[in-house]
Amino acid sequence: MSFNKIPKDDTQHQNHLDGAINNLNNDLQEEASKAGFDNVLQRWIEDVKDVNNPELHQIVVDLQALKAHFNGGTIDHKLVGQLMSRLGDNTLKAAVFAENPNTAQRVTNLGEALLKAAKQVQNPNVNSTPEQDLKNSNG
């Protein structure tokens, strides 16, 4: 008996995207400490690889680096913020590759959630002003 990998349908990809967005909208430090977070990142890596698009290679590399970093225990906020910021930018750009409009919207939402989470990781002061954000991004 041979076991062939059955391709995921859009519903499965959308569920994974929704899960990732939910994780990013919660307290990332708390989410990262949960056992299931590693699985979320792994599913995300597999979903991006399944697209088989060389344009998405950097997303896979950054997700793998993020996963490895979270498995390390201590979080380097600057590194995680940089990875998540680049992931957010690249994820927003990747939305054009989604054939299903519902999936494309979720990819866009994920990119926005990554950028928001990146800012929170780099600047844990949630109540910062735009002036503080500028000061912190230039430092």
C-alpha positions as YAML, in Angstrom:
chain: A
units: angstrom
residues:
- id: 1
  name: MET
  ca: [0.00, 0.00, 0.00]
- id: 2
  name: SER
  ca: [1.45, 3.37, -0.89]
- id: 3
  name: PHE
  ca: [0.74, 6.55, 0.96]
- id: 4
  name: ASN
  ca: [0.53, 9.56, -1.29]
- id: 5
  name: LYS
  ca: [0.32, 12.98, 0.23]
- id: 6
  name: ILE
  ca: [-3.16, 14.32, -0.48]
- id: 7
  name: PRO
  ca: [-2.99, 17.99, -1.45]
- id: 8
  name: LYS
  ca: [-4.68, 20.35, 0.97]
- id: 9
  name: ASP
  ca: [-7.72, 22.17, -0.27]
- id: 10
  name: ASP
  ca: [-8.32, 25.89, 0.17]
- id: 11
  name: THR
  ca: [-10.46, 25.30, 3.26]
- id: 12
  name: GLN
  ca: [-7.54, 23.67, 5.06]
- id: 13
  name: HIS
  ca: [-5.20, 26.47, 4.03]
- id: 14
  name: GLN
  ca: [-7.76, 29.05, 5.18]
- id: 15
  name: ASN
  ca: [-8.12, 27.29, 8.54]
- id: 16
  name: HIS
  ca: [-4.34, 27.34, 8.98]
- id: 17
  name: LEU
  ca: [-4.24, 31.03, 8.06]
- id: 18
  name: ASP
  ca: [-7.02, 31.80, 10.53]
- id: 19
  name: GLY
  ca: [-5.13, 29.89, 13.23]
- id: 20
  name: ALA
  ca: [-1.91, 31.77, 12.56]
- id: 21
  name: ILE
  ca: [-3.73, 35.13, 12.59]
- id: 22
  name: ASN
  ca: [-5.37, 34.20, 15.89]
- id: 23
  name: ASN
  ca: [-2.01, 33.27, 17.42]
- id: 24
  name: LEU
  ca: [-0.48, 36.57, 16.31]
- id: 25
  name: ASN
  ca: [-3.37, 38.60, 17.70]
- id: 26
  name: ASN
  ca: [-2.88, 37.04, 21.13]
- id: 27
  name: ASP
  ca: [0.06, 37.53, 23.49]
- id: 28
  name: LEU
  ca: [2.88, 36.21, 21.32]
- id: 29
  name: GLN
  ca: [5.13, 35.35, 24.29]
- id: 30
  name: GLU
  ca: [2.32, 33.26, 25.78]
- id: 31
  name: GLU
  ca: [1.44, 31.66, 22.43]
- id: 32
  name: ALA
  ca: [5.08, 30.77, 21.78]
- id: 33
  name: SER
  ca: [5.30, 28.97, 25.11]
- id: 34
  name: LYS
  ca: [2.38, 26.68, 24.23]
- id: 35
  name: ALA
  ca: [3.21, 23.24, 22.87]
- id: 36
  name: GLY
  ca: [0.96, 23.67, 19.83]
- id: 37
  name: PHE
  ca: [2.68, 26.83, 18.56]
- id: 38
  name: ASP
  ca: [5.47, 24.78, 17.03]
- id: 39
  name: ASN
  ca: [2.82, 22.85, 15.07]
- id: 40
  name: VAL
  ca: [1.22, 26.10, 13.87]
- id: 41
  name: LEU
  ca: [4.56, 27.24, 12.47]
- id: 42
  name: GLN
  ca: [5.24, 23.82, 10.91]
- id: 43
  name: ARG
  ca: [1.81, 23.75, 9.19]
- id: 44
  name: TRP
  ca: [2.45, 27.25, 7.95]
- id: 45
  name: ILE
  ca: [5.83, 26.22, 6.51]
- id: 46
  name: GLU
  ca: [4.24, 23.20, 4.82]
- id: 47
  name: ASP
  ca: [1.41, 25.31, 3.38]
- id: 48
  name: VAL
  ca: [3.86, 27.78, 1.86]
- id: 49
  name: LYS
  ca: [6.02, 24.96, 0.48]
- id: 50
  name: ASP
  ca: [2.90, 23.31, -1.01]
- id: 51
  name: VAL
  ca: [2.37, 26.39, -3.18]
- id: 52
  name: ASN
  ca: [5.68, 25.47, -4.84]
- id: 53
  name: ASN
  ca: [6.45, 29.05, -5.82]
- id: 54
  name: PRO
  ca: [10.11, 30.17, -5.77]
- id: 55
  name: GLU
  ca: [8.91, 33.72, -5.02]
- id: 56
  name: LEU
  ca: [7.88, 32.49, -1.57]
- id: 57
  name: HIS
  ca: [11.27, 30.99, -0.65]
- id: 58
  name: GLN
  ca: [12.21, 33.81, 1.75]
- id: 59
  name: ILE
  ca: [8.96, 33.29, 3.65]
- id: 60
  name: VAL
  ca: [9.86, 29.63, 4.21]
- id: 61
  name: VAL
  ca: [13.40, 30.55, 5.31]
- id: 62
  name: ASP
  ca: [12.11, 33.18, 7.75]
- id: 63
  name: LEU
  ca: [9.43, 30.87, 9.14]
- id: 64
  name: GLN
  ca: [12.03, 28.16, 9.73]
- id: 65
  name: ALA
  ca: [14.28, 30.70, 11.49]
- id: 66
  name: LEU
  ca: [11.34, 31.88, 13.60]
- id: 67
  name: LYS
  ca: [10.43, 28.30, 14.53]
- id: 68
  name: ALA
  ca: [14.04, 27.50, 15.46]
- id: 69
  name: HIS
  ca: [14.27, 30.66, 17.54]
- id: 70
  name: PHE
  ca: [11.09, 29.95, 19.48]
- id: 71
  name: ASN
  ca: [12.34, 26.44, 20.22]
- id: 72
  name: GLY
  ca: [15.45, 28.00, 21.76]
- id: 73
  name: GLY
  ca: [13.64, 29.25, 24.86]
- id: 74
  name: THR
  ca: [14.71, 32.87, 25.35]
- id: 75
  name: ILE
  ca: [13.21, 35.26, 22.84]
- id: 76
  name: ASP
  ca: [15.47, 37.82, 21.19]
- id: 77
  name: HIS
  ca: [12.85, 40.53, 20.65]
- id: 78
  name: LYS
  ca: [14.92, 42.40, 18.07]
- id: 79
  name: LEU
  ca: [15.51, 39.28, 15.94]
- id: 80
  name: VAL
  ca: [11.91, 38.06, 16.21]
- id: 81
  name: GLY
  ca: [10.66, 41.56, 15.39]
- id: 82
  name: GLN
  ca: [12.89, 41.73, 12.30]
- id: 83
  name: LEU
  ca: [11.82, 38.27, 11.12]
- id: 84
  name: MET
  ca: [8.15, 39.02, 11.67]
- id: 85
  name: SER
  ca: [8.40, 42.39, 9.96]
- id: 86
  name: ARG
  ca: [10.02, 40.84, 6.87]
- id: 87
  name: LEU
  ca: [7.48, 38.00, 6.98]
- id: 88
  name: GLY
  ca: [4.67, 40.55, 7.14]
- id: 89
  name: ASP
  ca: [5.97, 42.47, 4.14]
- id: 90
  name: ASN
  ca: [6.59, 39.31, 2.11]
- id: 91
  name: THR
  ca: [3.25, 37.79, 3.13]
- id: 92
  name: LEU
  ca: [1.38, 40.90, 1.95]
- id: 93
  name: LYS
  ca: [3.21, 40.63, -1.39]
- id: 94
  name: ALA
  ca: [2.38, 36.90, -1.58]
- id: 95
  name: ALA
  ca: [-1.37, 37.50, -1.41]
- id: 96
  name: VAL
  ca: [-1.39, 38.05, -5.19]
- id: 97
  name: PHE
  ca: [-0.47, 34.40, -5.70]
- id: 98
  name: ALA
  ca: [-3.61, 33.08, -3.99]
- id: 99
  name: GLU
  ca: [-6.14, 31.93, -6.56]
- id: 100
  name: ASN
  ca: [-9.10, 31.92, -4.18]
- id: 101
  name: PRO
  ca: [-10.21, 35.45, -3.12]
- id: 102
  name: ASN
  ca: [-11.06, 34.19, 0.39]
- id: 103
  name: THR
  ca: [-7.56, 32.79, 0.75]
- id: 104
  name: ALA
  ca: [-6.03, 35.99, -0.65]
- id: 105
  name: GLN
  ca: [-7.88, 38.06, 1.96]
- id: 106
  name: ARG
  ca: [-6.66, 35.78, 4.73]
- id: 107
  name: VAL
  ca: [-3.08, 36.03, 3.46]
- id: 108
  name: THR
  ca: [-3.42, 39.83, 3.49]
- id: 109
  name: ASN
  ca: [-4.85, 39.70, 7.03]
- id: 110
  name: LEU
  ca: [-1.95, 37.48, 8.08]
- id: 111
  name: GLY
  ca: [0.59, 39.92, 6.65]
- id: 112
  name: GLU
  ca: [-1.04, 42.77, 8.56]
- id: 113
  name: ALA
  ca: [-1.13, 40.69, 11.77]
- id: 114
  name: LEU
  ca: [2.58, 39.88, 11.34]
- id: 115
  name: LEU
  ca: [3.47, 43.56, 10.95]
- id: 116
  name: LYS
  ca: [1.41, 44.46, 14.02]
- id: 117
  name: ALA
  ca: [2.98, 41.63, 16.05]
- id: 118
  name: ALA
  ca: [6.45, 42.68, 14.88]
- id: 119
  name: LYS
  ca: [5.88, 46.18, 16.28]
- id: 120
  name: GLN
  ca: [4.64, 44.75, 19.57]
- id: 121
  name: VAL
  ca: [7.62, 42.42, 19.87]
- id: 122
  name: GLN
  ca: [10.11, 45.17, 19.08]
- id: 123
  name: ASN
  ca: [8.34, 47.65, 21.33]
- id: 124
  name: PRO
  ca: [6.47, 45.87, 24.13]
- id: 125
  name: ASN
  ca: [5.08, 49.24, 25.28]
- id: 126
  name: VAL
  ca: [1.62, 48.71, 23.77]
- id: 127
  name: ASN
  ca: [0.49, 52.23, 24.62]
- id: 128
  name: SER
  ca: [3.26, 53.91, 22.65]
- id: 129
  name: THR
  ca: [2.59, 57.02, 20.63]
- id: 130
  name: PRO
  ca: [3.51, 57.36, 16.94]
- id: 131
  name: GLU
  ca: [6.40, 59.59, 18.07]
- id: 132
  name: GLN
  ca: [7.71, 56.83, 20.38]
- id: 133
  name: ASP
  ca: [7.36, 54.28, 17.59]
- id: 134
  name: LEU
  ca: [9.47, 56.50, 15.31]
- id: 135
  name: LYS
  ca: [12.07, 57.03, 18.02]
- id: 136
  name: ASN
  ca: [12.26, 53.28, 18.73]
- id: 137
  name: SER
  ca: [12.50, 52.35, 15.04]
- id: 138
  name: ASN
  ca: [15.39, 54.77, 14.52]
- id: 139
  name: GLY
  ca: [17.34, 53.55, 17.55]
...
